[in-house]
Amino acid sequence: MTKPLLDLIRQQKIPGAPPVWLMRQAGRYLPEYRRVRAEAGGFLDLCYSPELAEEVTLQPIRRYGFDASIVFADILLVPHALGQKLWFETGEGPRLEPISCTSDLSLKGARAHLAPISETLSRLTKSLPASTTLIGFAGAPWTVATYMVAGRGTPDQAPARELARTEPEKFQEIIDMLVDATVDYLAEQISAGADVVQLFESWAASLQGEAFDRWCIKPVQAIISSLRAKGFDTPVIGFPRGAQGPLENYVRRTQCDVLALDTNANRQEVSSACGPEVVLQGNLDPQILVAGGEELDAAIDVILEDFANRRFIFNLGHGILPETPPEHVAQLMARVRKAS
Ligand code: CP3
């Protein structure tokens, strides 16, 4: 049995209908997720319980038959594994005890701390349909560091930018530790069965020029080259959301295999700037999925047309919104699968 999404990345063939999955496809828009989430107690309990995490990972696959399944976890489990305090305030999002250097952090216990996520992946290799590509993931170092330094999500990532500017050596130590932890974490996920891994750089937009190069490109480049040096040829999806510079530059420098486009990326421009060896992913506006109806069909058709002559993976430009009606996802699947 072949896996259409993995095959698309590995081979140069352009298929009829593109493979499709959605960022945050497991989550609060699904009633069956909310039930398991309530049963688990906290969000972190759910992430660290392989049996429950497996179940919520499978829920959207059962409903919609996506071509890929992304393991249920969170990018903030890595700082947690390094020893930083982490909790989720209901209805508000993540909270961490802010740090400004690595002195209270350690790589030592990280692998053992993250072992439940590998266990979830390993269970999924047995429970997923044989045609479903299994995706592992981690946050890219800059994005993870923005939460570590601010202690929460921020609109402009000011605390991390300030630390990077005023104490670059200290900030570099945080980034270096995240690079090491992420290489190890992704290697474990791949060994447990991940076919592909995605690096989420959700806050690429707040850095420009040299800062973007130093804190976004170089760490991702280091992660990918370390994985290759360890003998893993697993495809890597890069997602530099809102990145200001030319995206073909990001691909060339980081050596990611797939470039995930955010909602605002210009498909035609990126498509002509990136060679045919680059697989693109994206980039339906999650709000149009909330709207549904003819507007949704029309937006899907434009994306299919813009990418018609190249290898691409249908996805959203950012995570699915909690208020998304589940039937709109079914509508999306029918429309994308009908394409040929
Ligand atoms: O289905 C999947 O995509 C897999 C699971 C997944 C989650 N988070 C589960 C989650 C993935 C890939 C992530 C990545 C993640 N986490 C990112 C990068 C992607 C992006 O959206 O930019 C970031 C920045 C985080 C950090 C994070 N986790 C925030 C800011 C929040 C609060 C906002 C929110 O949506 O609630 C979370 C919580 C979170 N992570 C939830 C889920 C399903 C909701 C928690 C709940 O169920 O109460």
Short mmCIF file of C-alpha atoms and ligand atoms in Angstrom, two decimals:
data_model
loop_
_atom_site.label_atom_id
_atom_site.label_comp_id
_atom_site.label_asym_id
_atom_site.label_seq_id
_atom_site.Cartn_x
_atom_site.Cartn_y
_atom_site.Cartn_z
CA MET A 1 0.00 0.00 0.00
CA THR A 2 1.44 3.35 -0.90
CA LYS A 3 1.04 6.67 0.88
CA PRO A 4 0.01 9.33 -1.65
CA LEU A 5 1.36 12.28 0.35
CA LEU A 6 4.76 10.72 1.05
CA ASP A 7 4.98 9.46 -2.54
CA LEU A 8 4.28 12.94 -3.84
CA ILE A 9 7.24 14.34 -1.89
CA ARG A 10 9.56 11.47 -2.83
CA GLN A 11 8.72 11.28 -6.53
CA GLN A 12 8.56 13.89 -9.23
CA LYS A 13 5.08 12.89 -10.42
CA ILE A 14 2.18 15.38 -10.41
CA PRO A 15 -1.00 13.55 -9.34
CA GLY A 16 -4.64 14.29 -10.25
CA ALA A 17 -6.14 15.42 -6.97
CA PRO A 18 -3.48 16.70 -4.55
CA PRO A 19 -3.02 15.03 -1.16
CA VAL A 20 -4.73 16.99 1.61
CA TRP A 21 -4.51 17.50 5.38
CA LEU A 22 -5.19 20.51 7.62
CA MET A 23 -3.05 22.11 10.29
CA ARG A 24 -4.69 21.61 13.69
CA GLN A 25 -7.05 19.04 12.17
CA ALA A 26 -7.52 17.50 15.62
CA GLY A 27 -9.07 19.97 18.03
CA ARG A 28 -11.91 21.92 19.50
CA TYR A 29 -14.06 22.21 16.34
CA LEU A 30 -14.77 18.46 16.72
CA PRO A 31 -17.30 17.40 19.39
CA GLU A 32 -15.53 14.04 19.80
CA TYR A 33 -12.29 15.94 20.61
CA ARG A 34 -14.03 18.06 23.25
CA ARG A 35 -15.33 14.88 24.89
CA VAL A 36 -11.88 13.24 25.16
CA ARG A 37 -10.35 16.57 26.22
CA ALA A 38 -12.87 16.82 29.11
CA GLU A 39 -12.14 13.23 30.11
CA ALA A 40 -8.36 13.82 30.08
CA GLY A 41 -8.59 16.75 32.50
CA GLY A 42 -5.94 19.15 31.26
CA PHE A 43 -4.58 19.76 27.77
CA LEU A 44 -1.11 18.61 28.85
CA ASP A 45 -2.54 15.39 30.32
CA LEU A 46 -3.98 14.72 26.88
CA CYS A 47 -0.62 15.36 25.16
CA TYR A 48 1.25 13.05 27.56
CA SER A 49 -1.30 10.18 27.49
CA PRO A 50 -0.40 8.06 24.43
CA GLU A 51 -3.73 6.26 24.37
CA LEU A 52 -5.82 9.47 24.44
CA ALA A 53 -3.44 11.38 22.15
CA GLU A 54 -3.67 8.48 19.68
CA GLU A 55 -7.46 8.64 19.84
CA VAL A 56 -7.72 12.38 19.13
CA THR A 57 -5.14 12.07 16.33
CA LEU A 58 -7.33 9.40 14.69
CA GLN A 59 -10.62 11.31 15.06
CA PRO A 60 -10.23 13.58 12.01
CA ILE A 61 -8.88 10.67 9.95
CA ARG A 62 -12.00 8.61 10.69
CA ARG A 63 -14.29 11.50 9.84
CA TYR A 64 -12.63 12.81 6.71
CA GLY A 65 -9.92 10.39 5.51
CA PHE A 66 -7.15 13.00 5.27
CA ASP A 67 -3.98 11.88 3.47
CA ALA A 68 -1.88 12.74 6.51
CA SER A 69 -2.21 12.54 10.23
CA ILE A 70 -0.26 14.87 12.52
CA VAL A 71 0.57 13.51 15.95
CA PHE A 72 -1.36 15.25 18.73
CA ALA A 73 1.12 17.23 20.85
CA ASP A 74 2.23 20.85 21.21
CA ILE A 75 5.32 22.89 20.32
CA LEU A 76 5.67 23.95 23.98
CA LEU A 77 6.36 20.41 25.22
CA VAL A 78 10.04 21.00 24.36
CA PRO A 79 10.60 23.87 26.85
CA HIS A 80 8.60 21.82 29.35
CA ALA A 81 10.99 18.90 28.75
CA LEU A 82 13.95 21.25 29.33
CA GLY A 83 12.58 22.01 32.79
CA GLN A 84 10.57 25.20 32.25
CA LYS A 85 7.23 25.41 34.07
CA LEU A 86 4.31 25.19 31.63
CA TRP A 87 0.56 25.25 32.09
CA PHE A 88 -2.51 26.08 30.01
CA GLU A 89 -5.04 28.58 31.28
CA THR A 90 -8.48 27.47 30.08
CA GLY A 91 -9.71 29.77 27.33
CA GLU A 92 -6.49 31.80 27.38
CA GLY A 93 -3.65 29.66 26.09
CA PRO A 94 -0.19 28.69 27.28
CA ARG A 95 1.65 30.16 30.25
CA LEU A 96 5.33 29.57 31.13
CA GLU A 97 7.53 30.91 33.88
CA PRO A 98 9.59 33.36 31.76
CA ILE A 99 13.35 32.77 31.34
CA SER A 100 16.14 34.96 29.97
CA CYS A 101 19.00 32.43 29.95
CA THR A 102 19.55 28.67 30.00
CA SER A 103 20.74 28.37 33.60
CA ASP A 104 17.55 26.74 34.88
CA LEU A 105 17.21 24.48 31.85
CA SER A 106 18.78 21.11 31.03
CA LEU A 107 18.82 18.72 28.08
CA LYS A 108 19.39 15.79 30.40
CA GLY A 109 15.85 14.65 31.13
CA ALA A 110 14.33 15.86 27.84
CA ARG A 111 14.29 12.58 25.97
CA ALA A 112 12.59 10.69 28.80
CA HIS A 113 10.11 13.52 29.29
CA LEU A 114 9.10 13.40 25.61
CA ALA A 115 8.96 9.59 25.35
CA PRO A 116 5.11 9.54 25.52
CA ILE A 117 4.95 11.42 22.20
CA SER A 118 7.09 8.75 20.51
CA GLU A 119 4.81 6.17 22.10
CA THR A 120 1.79 7.92 20.53
CA LEU A 121 3.52 7.84 17.12
CA SER A 122 4.39 4.21 17.48
CA ARG A 123 0.77 3.33 18.31
CA LEU A 124 -0.38 5.34 15.28
CA THR A 125 1.83 3.32 12.91
CA LYS A 126 -0.41 0.38 13.83
CA SER A 127 -3.81 2.08 13.98
CA LEU A 128 -3.72 4.42 10.97
CA PRO A 129 -4.89 3.34 7.53
CA ALA A 130 -1.89 2.09 5.50
CA SER A 131 -2.32 4.96 3.02
CA THR A 132 -2.09 7.72 5.64
CA THR A 133 1.23 9.55 5.97
CA LEU A 134 2.22 10.08 9.60
CA ILE A 135 3.59 13.56 10.38
CA GLY A 136 5.67 14.41 13.44
CA PHE A 137 6.46 18.02 14.35
CA ALA A 138 8.23 20.54 16.52
CA GLY A 139 8.26 24.31 16.83
CA ALA A 140 11.18 26.06 15.16
CA PRO A 141 13.60 27.47 17.79
CA TRP A 142 12.76 31.17 17.35
CA THR A 143 9.01 30.60 17.72
CA VAL A 144 9.45 28.37 20.78
CA ALA A 145 11.86 30.89 22.31
CA THR A 146 9.31 33.71 21.93
CA TYR A 147 7.02 31.83 24.35
CA MET A 148 9.89 30.87 26.68
CA VAL A 149 11.06 34.46 27.09
CA ALA A 150 7.65 36.17 27.29
CA GLY A 151 6.00 33.37 29.28
CA ARG A 152 3.01 33.51 26.93
CA GLY A 153 1.90 34.33 23.41
CA THR A 154 2.48 37.98 22.47
CA PRO A 155 1.24 39.99 19.48
CA ASP A 156 4.68 41.30 18.49
CA GLN A 157 7.17 38.97 20.26
CA ALA A 158 8.74 42.07 21.83
CA PRO A 159 10.32 40.35 24.88
CA ALA A 160 12.25 37.82 22.76
CA ARG A 161 13.27 40.43 20.18
CA GLU A 162 14.50 42.66 22.98
CA LEU A 163 16.58 39.88 24.56
CA ALA A 164 17.99 38.87 21.16
CA ARG A 165 19.02 42.47 20.52
CA THR A 166 20.42 43.41 23.93
CA GLU A 167 21.93 40.06 25.00
CA PRO A 168 22.57 38.10 21.80
CA GLU A 169 25.01 35.66 23.44
CA LYS A 170 22.48 34.66 26.08
CA PHE A 171 19.73 34.38 23.50
CA GLN A 172 22.02 32.30 21.28
CA GLU A 173 22.46 29.81 24.14
CA ILE A 174 18.69 29.40 24.37
CA ILE A 175 18.44 28.88 20.61
CA ASP A 176 21.36 26.42 20.59
CA MET A 177 19.76 24.39 23.35
CA LEU A 178 16.48 24.33 21.42
CA VAL A 179 18.31 23.19 18.27
CA ASP A 180 19.87 20.27 20.16
CA ALA A 181 16.63 19.33 21.91
CA THR A 182 14.67 19.55 18.64
CA VAL A 183 17.11 17.39 16.68
CA ASP A 184 16.88 14.73 19.36
CA TYR A 185 13.08 15.01 19.62
CA LEU A 186 12.55 14.76 15.84
CA ALA A 187 15.03 11.87 15.58
CA GLU A 188 12.99 10.03 18.24
CA GLN A 189 9.74 10.81 16.42
CA ILE A 190 11.18 9.51 13.14
CA SER A 191 12.49 6.37 14.81
CA ALA A 192 9.02 5.82 16.29
CA GLY A 193 7.43 5.99 12.83
CA ALA A 194 6.99 9.58 11.60
CA ASP A 195 7.16 9.57 7.76
CA VAL A 196 7.53 13.36 7.49
CA VAL A 197 8.19 16.13 10.03
CA GLN A 198 7.03 19.75 10.05
CA LEU A 199 8.79 22.67 11.72
CA PHE A 200 6.32 25.40 12.78
CA GLU A 201 7.87 28.88 12.59
CA SER A 202 4.64 30.65 13.50
CA TRP A 203 6.29 33.96 14.39
CA ALA A 204 8.71 34.40 11.46
CA ALA A 205 7.05 37.75 10.66
CA SER A 206 8.60 39.61 13.58
CA LEU A 207 12.21 39.31 12.33
CA GLN A 208 13.84 40.95 9.33
CA GLY A 209 17.21 40.96 7.61
CA GLU A 210 20.13 39.75 9.69
CA ALA A 211 17.93 38.92 12.67
CA PHE A 212 15.75 36.70 10.47
CA ASP A 213 18.87 35.02 9.13
CA ARG A 214 20.42 34.43 12.54
CA TRP A 215 17.34 33.39 14.53
CA CYS A 216 15.05 31.78 11.95
CA ILE A 217 17.10 30.46 9.03
CA LYS A 218 20.30 29.29 10.74
CA PRO A 219 18.64 27.24 13.53
CA VAL A 220 16.30 25.48 11.08
CA GLN A 221 19.24 24.87 8.75
CA ALA A 222 21.17 23.38 11.70
CA ILE A 223 18.27 21.08 12.66
CA ILE A 224 17.81 19.75 9.14
CA SER A 225 21.53 19.24 8.50
CA SER A 226 21.94 17.43 11.84
CA LEU A 227 19.07 15.08 10.99
CA ARG A 228 20.71 14.38 7.60
CA ALA A 229 24.08 13.79 9.30
CA LYS A 230 22.41 11.23 11.56
CA GLY A 231 21.26 9.38 8.44
CA PHE A 232 17.59 10.44 8.40
CA ASP A 233 16.36 11.35 4.93
CA THR A 234 12.82 11.98 6.19
CA PRO A 235 11.18 14.90 4.35
CA VAL A 236 10.93 18.14 6.32
CA ILE A 237 8.13 20.69 5.86
CA GLY A 238 9.17 24.25 6.69
CA PHE A 239 6.44 26.73 7.68
CA PRO A 240 7.88 30.25 8.07
CA ARG A 241 4.54 31.98 8.67
CA GLY A 242 4.60 35.61 7.59
CA ALA A 243 8.30 35.55 6.62
CA GLN A 244 9.25 38.84 4.95
CA GLY A 245 12.16 37.78 2.74
CA PRO A 246 11.97 35.76 -0.49
CA LEU A 247 10.66 32.30 0.35
CA GLU A 248 12.82 30.54 -2.24
CA ASN A 249 15.75 31.81 -0.19
CA TYR A 250 14.31 30.15 2.93
CA VAL A 251 14.03 26.83 1.09
CA ARG A 252 17.50 27.03 -0.42
CA ARG A 253 19.17 27.95 2.86
CA THR A 254 17.30 25.63 5.21
CA GLN A 255 17.10 22.75 2.70
CA CYS A 256 13.53 21.94 3.69
CA ASP A 257 11.79 19.61 1.22
CA VAL A 258 8.33 21.15 1.40
CA LEU A 259 7.49 24.84 1.85
CA ALA A 260 4.21 25.49 3.67
CA LEU A 261 2.66 28.80 2.62
CA ASP A 262 0.68 30.97 4.99
CA THR A 263 -2.66 32.56 4.09
CA ASN A 264 -1.10 35.77 2.76
CA ALA A 265 1.60 34.19 0.59
CA ASN A 266 1.34 34.94 -3.13
CA ARG A 267 0.95 31.50 -4.70
CA GLN A 268 1.85 32.49 -8.25
CA GLU A 269 4.95 34.43 -7.20
CA VAL A 270 6.26 31.69 -4.91
CA SER A 271 5.40 29.08 -7.49
CA SER A 272 7.46 30.72 -10.18
CA ALA A 273 10.34 31.55 -7.80
CA CYS A 274 10.69 27.99 -6.46
CA GLY A 275 11.94 25.27 -8.81
CA PRO A 276 9.93 22.11 -9.52
CA GLU A 277 11.97 20.19 -6.93
CA VAL A 278 10.24 22.18 -4.16
CA VAL A 279 6.87 20.82 -3.02
CA LEU A 280 4.49 23.57 -1.89
CA GLN A 281 1.81 23.25 0.78
CA GLY A 282 -1.13 25.51 1.56
CA ASN A 283 -2.79 27.91 1.79
CA LEU A 284 -6.56 28.29 2.16
CA ASP A 285 -7.63 31.07 4.53
CA PRO A 286 -8.99 29.34 7.69
CA GLN A 287 -11.71 32.02 7.85
CA ILE A 288 -13.07 30.98 4.45
CA LEU A 289 -13.39 27.46 5.84
CA VAL A 290 -15.49 28.94 8.65
CA ALA A 291 -17.64 30.75 6.05
CA GLY A 292 -18.25 27.68 3.84
CA GLY A 293 -20.70 27.74 0.94
CA GLU A 294 -19.88 28.97 -2.56
CA GLU A 295 -17.13 31.22 -1.25
CA LEU A 296 -15.30 28.14 0.03
CA ASP A 297 -15.69 26.22 -3.24
CA ALA A 298 -14.45 29.20 -5.23
CA ALA A 299 -11.40 29.73 -2.97
CA ILE A 300 -10.48 26.04 -3.23
CA ASP A 301 -10.75 26.14 -7.02
CA VAL A 302 -8.40 29.13 -7.28
CA ILE A 303 -5.75 27.32 -5.23
CA LEU A 304 -6.10 24.15 -7.31
CA GLU A 305 -5.70 26.23 -10.45
CA ASP A 306 -2.71 28.23 -9.21
CA PHE A 307 -0.86 25.02 -8.32
CA ALA A 308 -2.19 22.86 -11.18
CA ASN A 309 1.16 22.18 -12.82
CA ARG A 310 3.30 21.45 -9.82
CA ARG A 311 3.56 19.09 -6.87
CA PHE A 312 1.60 20.48 -3.97
CA ILE A 313 -0.21 19.46 -0.82
CA PHE A 314 -3.57 21.06 -0.11
CA ASN A 315 -3.75 22.63 3.37
CA LEU A 316 -4.79 25.80 5.17
CA GLY A 317 -2.59 28.88 5.51
CA HIS A 318 -2.71 28.49 9.32
CA GLY A 319 -4.47 26.26 11.86
CA ILE A 320 -8.16 25.41 11.66
CA LEU A 321 -10.27 27.76 13.81
CA PRO A 322 -12.28 26.30 16.74
CA GLU A 323 -15.52 27.82 15.39
CA THR A 324 -15.22 25.91 12.08
CA PRO A 325 -18.38 23.90 11.33
CA PRO A 326 -17.29 20.26 10.83
CA GLU A 327 -19.50 19.97 7.70
CA HIS A 328 -17.38 22.63 5.98
CA VAL A 329 -14.37 20.36 6.31
CA ALA A 330 -16.36 17.59 4.60
CA GLN A 331 -17.24 20.07 1.84
CA LEU A 332 -13.54 20.94 1.43
CA MET A 333 -12.56 17.28 1.18
CA ALA A 334 -15.19 16.56 -1.48
CA ARG A 335 -14.09 19.57 -3.53
CA VAL A 336 -10.34 18.86 -3.35
CA ARG A 337 -10.76 15.12 -4.05
CA LYS A 338 -12.91 15.86 -7.10
CA ALA A 339 -10.03 17.74 -8.70
CA SER A 340 -8.17 15.92 -11.45
O1 CP3 B 1 -3.86 18.72 14.95
C1 CP3 B 1 -2.71 19.22 15.01
O2 CP3 B 1 -2.32 20.09 14.21
C2 CP3 B 1 -1.73 18.67 16.03
C3 CP3 B 1 -1.67 19.33 17.28
C4 CP3 B 1 -1.07 20.71 17.49
C5 CP3 B 1 -1.46 21.49 18.60
N1 CP3 B 1 -0.66 22.59 18.65
C6 CP3 B 1 -2.55 21.14 19.54
C7 CP3 B 1 -3.17 22.21 20.35
C8 CP3 B 1 -0.05 21.40 16.81
C9 CP3 B 1 0.67 21.06 15.53
C10 CP3 B 1 0.20 22.58 17.57
C11 CP3 B 1 1.26 23.56 17.24
C12 CP3 B 1 1.35 24.80 17.99
N2 CP3 B 1 1.13 25.01 19.32
C13 CP3 B 1 1.80 26.02 17.44
C14 CP3 B 1 2.26 26.23 16.02
C15 CP3 B 1 1.15 26.35 15.06
C16 CP3 B 1 0.37 27.62 15.11
O3 CP3 B 1 -0.84 27.54 15.39
O4 CP3 B 1 0.95 28.70 14.88
C17 CP3 B 1 1.79 26.98 18.47
C18 CP3 B 1 2.16 28.43 18.34
C19 CP3 B 1 1.37 26.32 19.67
C20 CP3 B 1 1.25 26.88 21.03
C21 CP3 B 1 -0.14 26.86 21.51
N3 CP3 B 1 -0.83 25.73 21.88
C22 CP3 B 1 -1.01 27.96 21.67
C23 CP3 B 1 -0.67 29.40 21.36
C24 CP3 B 1 -2.23 27.46 22.14
C25 CP3 B 1 -3.43 28.27 22.57
C26 CP3 B 1 -4.23 28.72 21.41
C27 CP3 B 1 -5.30 27.73 21.09
O5 CP3 B 1 -5.50 27.40 19.92
O6 CP3 B 1 -5.97 27.31 22.06
C28 CP3 B 1 -2.10 26.05 22.22
C29 CP3 B 1 -3.15 25.09 22.65
C30 CP3 B 1 -3.44 23.94 21.74
N4 CP3 B 1 -2.53 23.21 21.03
C31 CP3 B 1 -4.74 23.40 21.51
C32 CP3 B 1 -4.58 22.30 20.64
C33 CP3 B 1 -5.63 21.37 20.13
C34 CP3 B 1 -6.04 23.88 22.16
C35 CP3 B 1 -6.01 23.45 23.60
C36 CP3 B 1 -7.31 22.87 24.11
O7 CP3 B 1 -7.75 21.83 23.62
O8 CP3 B 1 -7.83 23.48 25.05
#
